CSV table of C-alpha atoms in Angstrom, one decimal:
chain,number,residue,atom,x,y,z
A,909,ASP,CA,32.1,8.4,-1.4
A,910,ALA,CA,29.3,9.2,1.0
A,911,LYS,CA,29.7,6.9,4.0
A,912,THR,CA,27.1,5.1,6.1
A,913,THR,CA,27.6,2.8,9.0
A,914,GLN,CA,25.2,0.0,9.9
A,915,PRO,CA,25.2,-3.0,12.2
A,916,ASN,CA,26.3,-6.1,10.3
A,917,SER,CA,23.3,-8.1,11.5
A,918,MET,CA,20.1,-7.9,13.4
A,919,GLU,CA,17.4,-10.4,14.5
A,920,SER,CA,13.7,-9.8,15.0
A,921,ASN,CA,10.7,-12.0,15.9
A,922,GLU,CA,8.0,-12.3,13.4
A,923,GLU,CA,5.2,-9.8,13.7
A,924,GLU,CA,7.3,-7.5,15.9
A,925,PRO,CA,8.6,-4.1,14.9
A,926,VAL,CA,12.2,-3.7,13.7
A,927,HIS,CA,14.3,-0.6,14.0
A,928,LEU,CA,17.3,-0.7,11.7
A,929,PRO,CA,19.8,2.1,12.5
A,930,CYS,CA,22.2,4.0,10.2
A,931,ASN,CA,24.8,6.6,10.9
A,932,HIS,CA,25.8,9.1,8.3
A,933,SER,CA,27.7,11.7,10.1
A,934,THR,CA,29.3,13.2,7.0
A,935,ILE,CA,26.0,13.8,5.2
A,936,SER,CA,25.8,17.1,3.3
A,937,GLY,CA,22.7,19.3,3.0
A,938,THR,CA,21.7,18.0,-0.4
A,939,ASP,CA,22.2,14.2,0.2
A,940,TYR,CA,19.0,12.1,0.2
A,941,ILE,CA,18.9,9.1,2.6
A,942,HIS,CA,17.8,6.0,0.7
A,943,TRP,CA,17.1,2.5,2.0
A,944,TYR,CA,17.1,-0.6,-0.2
A,945,ARG,CA,16.9,-4.2,0.6
A,946,GLN,CA,18.3,-7.2,-1.3
A,947,LEU,CA,17.3,-10.8,-1.2
A,948,PRO,CA,19.8,-13.5,-2.2
A,949,SER,CA,20.6,-13.5,-6.0
A,950,GLN,CA,18.3,-10.6,-6.7
A,951,GLY,CA,18.8,-6.9,-7.4
A,952,PRO,CA,18.2,-4.4,-4.6
A,953,GLU,CA,14.6,-3.3,-4.1
A,954,TYR,CA,13.7,0.3,-3.2
A,955,VAL,CA,12.2,0.7,0.3
A,956,ILE,CA,12.0,4.3,1.2
A,957,HIS,CA,13.9,7.6,1.0
A,958,GLY,CA,13.9,11.0,2.6
A,959,LEU,CA,15.7,14.3,3.0
A,960,THR,CA,14.8,15.9,6.3
A,961,SER,CA,11.3,14.9,7.4
A,962,ASN,CA,10.2,11.5,8.6
A,963,VAL,CA,8.6,9.5,5.8
A,964,ASN,CA,6.0,6.7,5.7
A,965,ASN,CA,5.0,4.4,2.9
A,966,ARG,CA,3.3,1.0,2.6
A,967,MET,CA,6.6,-0.8,3.3
A,968,ALA,CA,8.2,1.1,6.1
A,969,SER,CA,8.8,4.3,7.9
A,970,LEU,CA,12.0,6.4,7.9
A,971,ALA,CA,12.9,8.4,11.0
A,972,ILE,CA,15.6,11.0,10.3
A,973,ALA,CA,17.4,12.7,13.2
A,974,GLU,CA,17.1,16.4,13.5
A,975,ASP,CA,20.8,16.9,12.7
A,976,ARG,CA,20.5,14.3,9.8
A,977,LYS,CA,23.5,12.5,11.0
A,978,SER,CA,21.5,9.3,11.6
A,979,SER,CA,18.3,7.7,10.5
A,980,THR,CA,16.3,4.6,11.4
A,981,LEU,CA,14.3,2.4,9.1
A,982,ILE,CA,11.2,1.0,10.9
A,983,LEU,CA,9.4,-2.1,9.8
A,984,HIS,CA,6.2,-2.1,11.8
A,985,ARG,CA,5.5,-5.8,11.7
A,986,ALA,CA,8.3,-8.0,10.5
A,987,THR,CA,7.4,-11.0,8.3
A,988,LEU,CA,9.5,-13.8,7.1
A,989,ARG,CA,9.6,-12.1,3.7
A,990,ASP,CA,11.3,-9.1,5.2
A,991,ALA,CA,14.4,-11.2,5.8
A,992,ALA,CA,17.0,-9.5,3.6
A,993,VAL,CA,20.1,-7.3,3.6
A,994,TYR,CA,19.1,-3.7,4.2
A,995,TYR,CA,21.3,-1.0,2.8
A,996,CYS,CA,21.3,2.6,3.9
A,997,ILE,CA,22.7,4.8,1.2
A,998,LEU,CA,23.3,8.5,0.6
A,999,ARG,CA,22.4,9.7,-2.8
A,1000,VAL,CA,25.1,12.1,-4.0
A,1001,PRO,CA,24.3,14.8,-6.6
A,1002,GLY,CA,25.5,12.7,-9.5
A,1003,ASN,CA,22.8,10.2,-8.7
A,1004,GLN,CA,25.4,7.6,-7.8
A,1005,PHE,CA,24.5,5.1,-5.0
A,1006,TYR,CA,27.5,3.9,-3.1
A,1007,PHE,CA,26.6,0.8,-1.1
A,1008,GLY,CA,27.9,0.1,2.4
A,1009,THR,CA,28.0,-3.3,4.0
A,1010,GLY,CA,24.3,-3.3,5.0
A,1011,THR,CA,22.5,-5.0,7.8
A,1012,SER,CA,21.5,-8.6,7.4
A,1013,LEU,CA,18.0,-9.0,9.0
A,1014,THR,CA,17.0,-12.4,10.2
A,1015,VAL,CA,13.3,-12.8,11.1
A,1016,ILE,CA,12.6,-15.6,13.6
A,1017,PRO,CA,9.2,-17.4,13.2
B,786,GLY,CA,6.8,1.2,-9.8
B,787,ALA,CA,9.3,1.4,-12.7
B,788,VAL,CA,10.8,-1.8,-14.1
B,789,VAL,CA,14.4,-2.5,-15.1
B,790,SER,CA,15.1,-5.7,-16.8
B,791,GLN,CA,18.5,-7.4,-17.3
B,792,HIS,CA,19.3,-10.1,-19.9
B,793,PRO,CA,20.5,-12.7,-19.5
B,794,SER,CA,19.9,-13.6,-15.9
B,795,ARG,CA,22.6,-16.3,-16.1
B,796,VAL,CA,25.4,-16.9,-18.5
B,797,ILE,CA,28.3,-19.2,-18.7
B,798,CYS,CA,31.2,-18.5,-21.0
B,799,LYS,CA,34.6,-19.8,-21.8
B,800,SER,CA,37.8,-18.0,-20.8
B,801,GLY,CA,38.9,-15.5,-23.5
B,802,THR,CA,35.5,-14.9,-24.9
B,803,SER,CA,33.4,-11.8,-24.5
B,804,VAL,CA,29.9,-11.6,-23.1
B,805,LYS,CA,27.3,-8.9,-23.3
B,806,ILE,CA,24.7,-8.0,-20.6
B,807,GLU,CA,21.8,-5.8,-21.4
B,808,CYS,CA,19.9,-3.5,-19.1
B,809,ARG,CA,16.6,-2.1,-20.2
B,810,SER,CA,14.2,0.4,-18.5
B,811,LEU,CA,10.9,-1.0,-19.6
B,812,ASP,CA,8.5,1.8,-18.8
B,813,PHE,CA,10.5,4.9,-18.3
B,814,GLN,CA,13.4,6.8,-19.9
B,815,ALA,CA,16.6,6.7,-18.1
B,816,THR,CA,19.3,9.2,-19.0
B,817,THR,CA,21.6,7.6,-16.4
B,818,MET,CA,22.2,4.0,-15.7
B,819,PHE,CA,24.7,2.4,-13.4
B,820,TRP,CA,26.6,-0.9,-13.4
B,821,TYR,CA,27.6,-2.8,-10.2
B,822,ARG,CA,29.3,-6.1,-9.5
B,823,GLN,CA,28.8,-8.1,-6.4
B,824,PHE,CA,30.9,-11.0,-5.0
B,825,PRO,CA,29.3,-13.6,-2.8
B,826,LYS,CA,28.3,-12.3,0.6
B,827,LYS,CA,29.7,-8.8,-0.2
B,828,SER,CA,28.0,-5.5,-1.0
B,829,LEU,CA,27.5,-4.0,-4.4
B,830,MET,CA,30.5,-2.2,-5.9
B,831,LEU,CA,29.8,0.6,-8.3
B,832,MET,CA,31.7,0.0,-11.5
B,833,ALA,CA,30.6,2.8,-13.8
B,834,THR,CA,28.0,5.5,-14.5
B,835,SER,CA,26.5,5.3,-18.0
B,836,ASN,CA,25.0,8.4,-19.6
B,837,GLU,CA,22.9,8.2,-22.8
B,838,GLY,CA,24.9,9.4,-25.7
B,839,SER,CA,28.2,9.9,-24.0
B,840,LYS,CA,31.1,7.9,-22.7
B,841,ALA,CA,30.7,6.1,-19.4
B,842,THR,CA,32.4,7.3,-16.3
B,843,TYR,CA,34.3,4.5,-14.6
B,844,GLU,CA,35.1,4.2,-10.9
B,845,GLN,CA,38.7,4.1,-9.8
B,846,GLY,CA,40.2,0.7,-10.4
B,847,VAL,CA,37.7,-0.5,-13.0
B,848,GLU,CA,39.3,-1.2,-16.3
B,849,LYS,CA,37.4,0.5,-19.1
B,850,ASP,CA,38.9,-1.6,-21.8
B,851,LYS,CA,37.8,-4.7,-19.9
B,852,PHE,CA,34.3,-3.6,-19.1
B,853,LEU,CA,32.8,-1.8,-22.2
B,854,ILE,CA,29.7,0.1,-21.5
B,855,ASN,CA,27.4,1.5,-24.2
B,856,HIS,CA,24.3,3.6,-23.5
B,857,ALA,CA,22.9,4.1,-27.0
B,858,SER,CA,19.3,5.0,-26.1
B,859,LEU,CA,17.3,6.2,-23.2
B,860,THR,CA,16.1,2.7,-22.4
B,861,LEU,CA,19.1,0.5,-23.0
B,862,SER,CA,22.6,0.2,-21.6
B,863,THR,CA,24.9,-2.7,-22.3
B,864,LEU,CA,28.0,-4.0,-20.4
B,865,THR,CA,30.4,-6.2,-22.3
B,866,VAL,CA,33.0,-8.1,-20.4
B,867,THR,CA,35.8,-8.6,-22.9
B,868,SER,CA,38.3,-11.5,-22.9
B,869,ALA,CA,36.6,-12.9,-19.8
B,870,HIS,CA,38.7,-14.7,-17.1
B,871,PRO,CA,37.4,-16.8,-14.2
B,872,GLU,CA,38.1,-13.9,-11.8
B,873,ASP,CA,35.4,-12.0,-13.8
B,874,SER,CA,32.8,-14.4,-12.5
B,875,SER,CA,30.4,-12.4,-10.4
B,876,PHE,CA,26.9,-11.0,-10.1
B,877,TYR,CA,26.4,-8.0,-12.3
B,878,ILE,CA,23.6,-5.6,-11.5
B,879,CYS,CA,22.4,-2.5,-13.3
B,880,SER,CA,20.2,0.3,-12.1
B,881,ALA,CA,18.5,3.3,-13.7
B,882,VAL,CA,17.2,6.6,-12.6
B,883,LYS,CA,14.4,8.5,-14.3
B,884,ALA,CA,15.3,11.5,-16.3
B,885,GLN,CA,13.6,14.0,-14.0
B,886,GLY,CA,12.2,14.4,-10.6
B,887,ILE,CA,12.1,11.0,-8.9
B,888,THR,CA,15.2,10.3,-7.0
B,889,GLU,CA,15.1,6.6,-6.3
B,890,ALA,CA,17.0,4.1,-8.5
B,891,PHE,CA,15.4,1.0,-9.9
B,892,PHE,CA,17.5,-2.1,-10.1
B,893,GLY,CA,17.6,-5.0,-12.5
B,894,GLN,CA,17.4,-8.5,-11.2
B,895,GLY,CA,21.1,-9.1,-11.9
B,896,THR,CA,23.1,-11.3,-14.1
B,897,ARG,CA,25.2,-14.2,-12.8
B,898,LEU,CA,28.3,-14.6,-14.9
B,899,THR,CA,30.4,-17.7,-14.7
B,900,VAL,CA,33.6,-17.9,-16.7
B,901,VAL,CA,35.0,-21.4,-17.1
Protein backbone atom coordinates (compact mmCIF):
# COMPACT_ATOMS: atom_id res chain seq x y z
CA ASP A 1 0.00 0.00 0.00
CA ALA A 2 1.15 3.53 -0.69
CA LYS A 3 1.84 5.14 2.66
CA THR A 4 1.28 8.65 3.92
CA THR A 5 2.00 10.16 7.32
CA GLN A 6 -0.03 12.96 8.82
CA PRO A 7 -0.31 14.53 12.27
CA ASN A 8 -3.21 13.05 14.22
CA SER A 9 -4.77 16.39 15.01
CA MET A 10 -4.43 20.12 14.44
CA GLU A 11 -6.21 23.22 15.62
CA SER A 12 -6.87 26.48 13.88
CA ASN A 13 -8.63 29.69 14.71
CA GLU A 14 -11.56 30.63 12.58
CA GLU A 15 -10.75 32.80 9.56
CA GLU A 16 -7.03 32.03 9.77
CA PRO A 17 -5.08 29.96 7.23
CA VAL A 18 -4.44 26.30 7.95
CA HIS A 19 -1.53 24.27 6.64
CA LEU A 20 -2.05 20.53 6.83
CA PRO A 21 1.17 18.59 6.16
CA CYS A 22 1.58 15.13 4.66
CA ASN A 23 4.68 13.01 4.15
CA HIS A 24 4.81 10.43 1.40
CA SER A 25 8.46 9.51 1.06
CA THR A 26 7.76 6.29 -0.88
CA ILE A 27 5.75 7.98 -3.61
CA SER A 28 6.39 6.75 -7.13
CA GLY A 29 6.50 8.84 -10.28
CA THR A 30 2.95 8.02 -11.35
CA ASP A 31 1.20 8.38 -7.99
CA TYR A 32 -1.21 11.27 -7.70
CA ILE A 33 -1.55 13.02 -4.35
CA HIS A 34 -5.17 13.31 -3.28
CA TRP A 35 -6.82 15.03 -0.36
CA TYR A 36 -10.24 14.17 0.97
CA ARG A 37 -12.08 15.24 4.07
CA GLN A 38 -14.73 13.47 6.09
CA LEU A 39 -17.37 14.78 8.42
CA PRO A 40 -18.80 12.43 11.07
CA SER A 41 -21.13 9.78 9.66
CA GLN A 42 -20.59 10.93 6.08
CA GLY A 43 -18.60 9.65 3.16
CA PRO A 44 -15.34 11.39 2.28
CA GLU A 45 -15.52 14.52 0.18
CA TYR A 46 -12.98 15.30 -2.53
CA VAL A 47 -10.85 18.37 -1.79
CA ILE A 48 -8.01 18.53 -4.29
CA HIS A 49 -5.39 16.47 -6.08
CA GLY A 50 -2.13 16.99 -7.92
CA LEU A 51 0.86 15.29 -9.46
CA THR A 52 3.84 17.64 -9.51
CA SER A 53 2.72 21.25 -9.73
CA ASN A 54 0.92 23.24 -7.07
CA VAL A 55 -2.83 23.28 -7.52
CA ASN A 56 -5.58 25.69 -6.55
CA ASN A 57 -9.33 25.29 -6.52
CA ARG A 58 -12.24 26.95 -4.78
CA MET A 59 -11.80 24.84 -1.67
CA ALA A 60 -8.08 24.82 -1.09
CA SER A 61 -4.55 24.91 -2.44
CA LEU A 62 -2.12 22.03 -2.67
CA ALA A 63 1.59 22.70 -2.39
CA ILE A 64 3.78 19.80 -3.53
CA ALA A 65 7.44 19.63 -2.62
CA GLU A 66 9.90 19.56 -5.49
CA ASP A 67 10.96 16.00 -4.64
CA ARG A 68 7.28 15.04 -4.18
CA LYS A 69 8.02 13.39 -0.85
CA SER A 70 5.70 15.74 0.98
CA SER A 71 2.75 18.01 0.34
CA THR A 72 0.70 20.58 2.21
CA LEU A 73 -3.00 21.26 1.99
CA ILE A 74 -3.74 24.92 2.54
CA LEU A 75 -7.12 26.20 3.64
CA HIS A 76 -6.86 29.93 3.19
CA ARG A 77 -9.48 30.98 5.73
CA ALA A 78 -10.73 28.26 8.03
CA THR A 79 -14.41 28.22 8.84
CA LEU A 80 -16.30 26.11 11.34
CA ARG A 81 -17.56 24.00 8.44
CA ASP A 82 -13.97 23.03 7.65
CA ALA A 83 -13.73 21.02 10.87
CA ALA A 84 -13.26 17.45 9.65
CA VAL A 85 -10.78 14.63 9.30
CA TYR A 86 -8.47 15.35 6.37
CA TYR A 87 -6.92 12.42 4.53
CA CYS A 88 -3.87 12.62 2.32
CA ILE A 89 -3.87 9.66 -0.07
CA LEU A 90 -1.70 8.39 -2.88
CA ARG A 91 -3.66 7.12 -5.85
CA VAL A 92 -2.05 3.95 -7.09
CA PRO A 93 -2.29 2.84 -10.74
CA GLY A 94 -5.25 0.51 -10.06
CA ASN A 95 -7.25 3.51 -8.85
CA GLN A 96 -7.35 2.18 -5.29
CA PHE A 97 -7.29 4.72 -2.50
CA TYR A 98 -5.67 3.47 0.70
CA PHE A 99 -6.55 5.73 3.59
CA GLY A 100 -4.12 6.56 6.35
CA THR A 101 -5.09 7.81 9.78
CA GLY A 102 -5.76 11.38 8.64
CA THR A 103 -5.61 14.67 10.54
CA SER A 104 -8.53 15.73 12.66
CA LEU A 105 -8.88 19.48 12.24
CA THR A 106 -10.55 21.50 14.97
CA VAL A 107 -11.57 25.06 14.14
CA ILE A 108 -11.84 27.35 17.12
CA PRO A 109 -14.42 30.13 16.89
CA GLY B 1 -19.49 17.27 -9.37
CA ALA B 2 -20.37 13.61 -9.79
CA VAL B 3 -22.83 11.99 -7.40
CA VAL B 4 -22.63 8.56 -5.81
CA SER B 5 -25.63 7.38 -3.86
CA GLN B 6 -25.83 4.55 -1.35
CA HIS B 7 -28.96 2.84 -0.17
CA PRO B 8 -29.98 2.33 2.53
CA SER B 9 -28.28 4.93 4.69
CA ARG B 10 -29.08 2.95 7.81
CA VAL B 11 -30.10 -0.65 8.32
CA ILE B 12 -30.67 -2.87 11.31
CA CYS B 13 -30.80 -6.62 10.79
CA LYS B 14 -30.92 -9.71 12.92
CA SER B 15 -27.96 -12.03 13.35
CA GLY B 16 -27.87 -14.71 10.71
CA THR B 17 -29.69 -12.74 8.05
CA SER B 18 -28.20 -11.14 4.95
CA VAL B 19 -28.34 -7.51 4.01
CA LYS B 20 -27.70 -5.85 0.67
CA ILE B 21 -26.25 -2.37 0.22
CA GLU B 22 -26.49 -0.61 -3.13
CA CYS B 23 -24.07 1.90 -4.57
CA ARG B 24 -25.11 3.90 -7.62
CA SER B 25 -23.28 6.45 -9.70
CA LEU B 26 -26.09 8.81 -10.63
CA ASP B 27 -24.63 10.94 -13.37
CA PHE B 28 -21.63 9.08 -14.70
CA GLN B 29 -20.54 5.62 -15.68
CA ALA B 30 -18.13 3.90 -13.35
CA THR B 31 -16.19 0.90 -14.55
CA THR B 32 -14.63 0.60 -11.11
CA MET B 33 -16.22 0.92 -7.69
CA PHE B 34 -14.70 0.35 -4.28
CA TRP B 35 -16.10 -0.79 -0.96
CA TYR B 36 -14.78 0.34 2.39
CA ARG B 37 -15.71 -0.26 5.98
CA GLN B 38 -15.04 2.10 8.83
CA PHE B 39 -15.15 1.48 12.57
CA PRO B 40 -15.86 4.33 14.99
CA LYS B 41 -13.04 6.87 15.15
CA LYS B 42 -10.98 4.81 12.71
CA SER B 43 -9.95 5.34 9.13
CA LEU B 44 -11.53 3.76 6.08
CA MET B 45 -10.36 0.25 5.28
CA LEU B 46 -10.53 -0.85 1.66
CA MET B 47 -12.42 -4.14 1.37
CA ALA B 48 -12.61 -4.78 -2.34
CA THR B 49 -12.37 -3.38 -5.82
CA SER B 50 -15.40 -4.00 -7.99
CA ASN B 51 -15.08 -4.02 -11.77
CA GLU B 52 -18.12 -4.04 -14.00
CA GLY B 53 -18.70 -7.42 -15.55
CA SER B 54 -15.97 -9.26 -13.66
CA LYS B 55 -15.30 -10.68 -10.25
CA ALA B 56 -14.38 -8.34 -7.45
CA THR B 57 -10.85 -8.24 -6.12
CA TYR B 58 -10.74 -8.52 -2.36
CA GLU B 59 -8.12 -7.10 -0.04
CA GLN B 60 -6.16 -9.47 2.11
CA GLY B 61 -8.13 -10.66 5.11
CA VAL B 62 -11.56 -9.85 3.68
CA GLU B 63 -13.79 -12.92 3.34
CA LYS B 64 -15.22 -13.03 -0.16
CA ASP B 65 -17.95 -15.48 0.83
CA LYS B 66 -18.98 -13.18 3.65
CA PHE B 67 -19.03 -9.99 1.67
CA LEU B 68 -20.50 -10.67 -1.77
CA ILE B 69 -19.94 -7.95 -4.32
CA ASN B 70 -21.73 -7.66 -7.63
CA HIS B 71 -21.10 -4.99 -10.25
CA ALA B 72 -23.67 -5.78 -12.88
CA SER B 73 -23.76 -2.46 -14.67
CA LEU B 74 -21.70 0.68 -15.13
CA THR B 75 -23.80 2.51 -12.55
CA LEU B 76 -24.53 -0.07 -9.87
CA SER B 77 -22.52 -2.16 -7.46
CA THR B 78 -23.96 -4.09 -4.54
CA LEU B 79 -22.41 -5.39 -1.35
CA THR B 80 -24.22 -8.22 0.42
CA VAL B 81 -23.22 -9.04 3.96
CA THR B 82 -24.19 -12.69 4.37
CA SER B 83 -25.07 -14.39 7.64
CA ALA B 84 -24.50 -11.16 9.49
CA HIS B 85 -23.05 -11.14 13.00
CA PRO B 86 -22.83 -8.28 15.48
CA GLU B 87 -19.12 -7.85 14.68
CA ASP B 88 -20.16 -6.96 11.11
CA SER B 89 -21.78 -3.83 12.45
CA SER B 90 -19.92 -0.97 10.85
CA PHE B 91 -20.11 2.00 8.51
CA TYR B 92 -19.83 0.80 4.91
CA ILE B 93 -18.85 3.28 2.20
CA CYS B 94 -18.58 2.89 -1.54
CA SER B 95 -16.74 5.01 -4.05
CA ALA B 96 -16.56 5.16 -7.81
CA VAL B 97 -14.19 6.52 -10.40
CA LYS B 98 -15.22 7.66 -13.82
CA ALA B 99 -14.36 5.41 -16.68
CA GLN B 100 -11.84 7.75 -18.24
CA GLY B 101 -9.73 10.77 -17.54
CA ILE B 102 -10.73 12.20 -14.19
CA THR B 103 -8.72 10.72 -11.37
CA GLU B 104 -10.64 11.66 -8.27
CA ALA B 105 -12.99 9.21 -6.60
CA PHE B 106 -16.52 10.07 -5.60
CA PHE B 107 -17.86 8.61 -2.38
CA GLY B 108 -21.30 7.64 -1.29
CA GLN B 109 -22.76 8.94 1.94
CA GLY B 110 -22.22 5.60 3.67
CA THR B 111 -24.46 2.94 5.17
CA ARG B 112 -24.63 2.34 8.90
CA LEU B 113 -25.18 -1.38 9.48
CA THR B 114 -26.22 -2.58 12.91
CA VAL B 115 -26.56 -6.32 13.50
CA VAL B 116 -28.57 -7.25 16.57
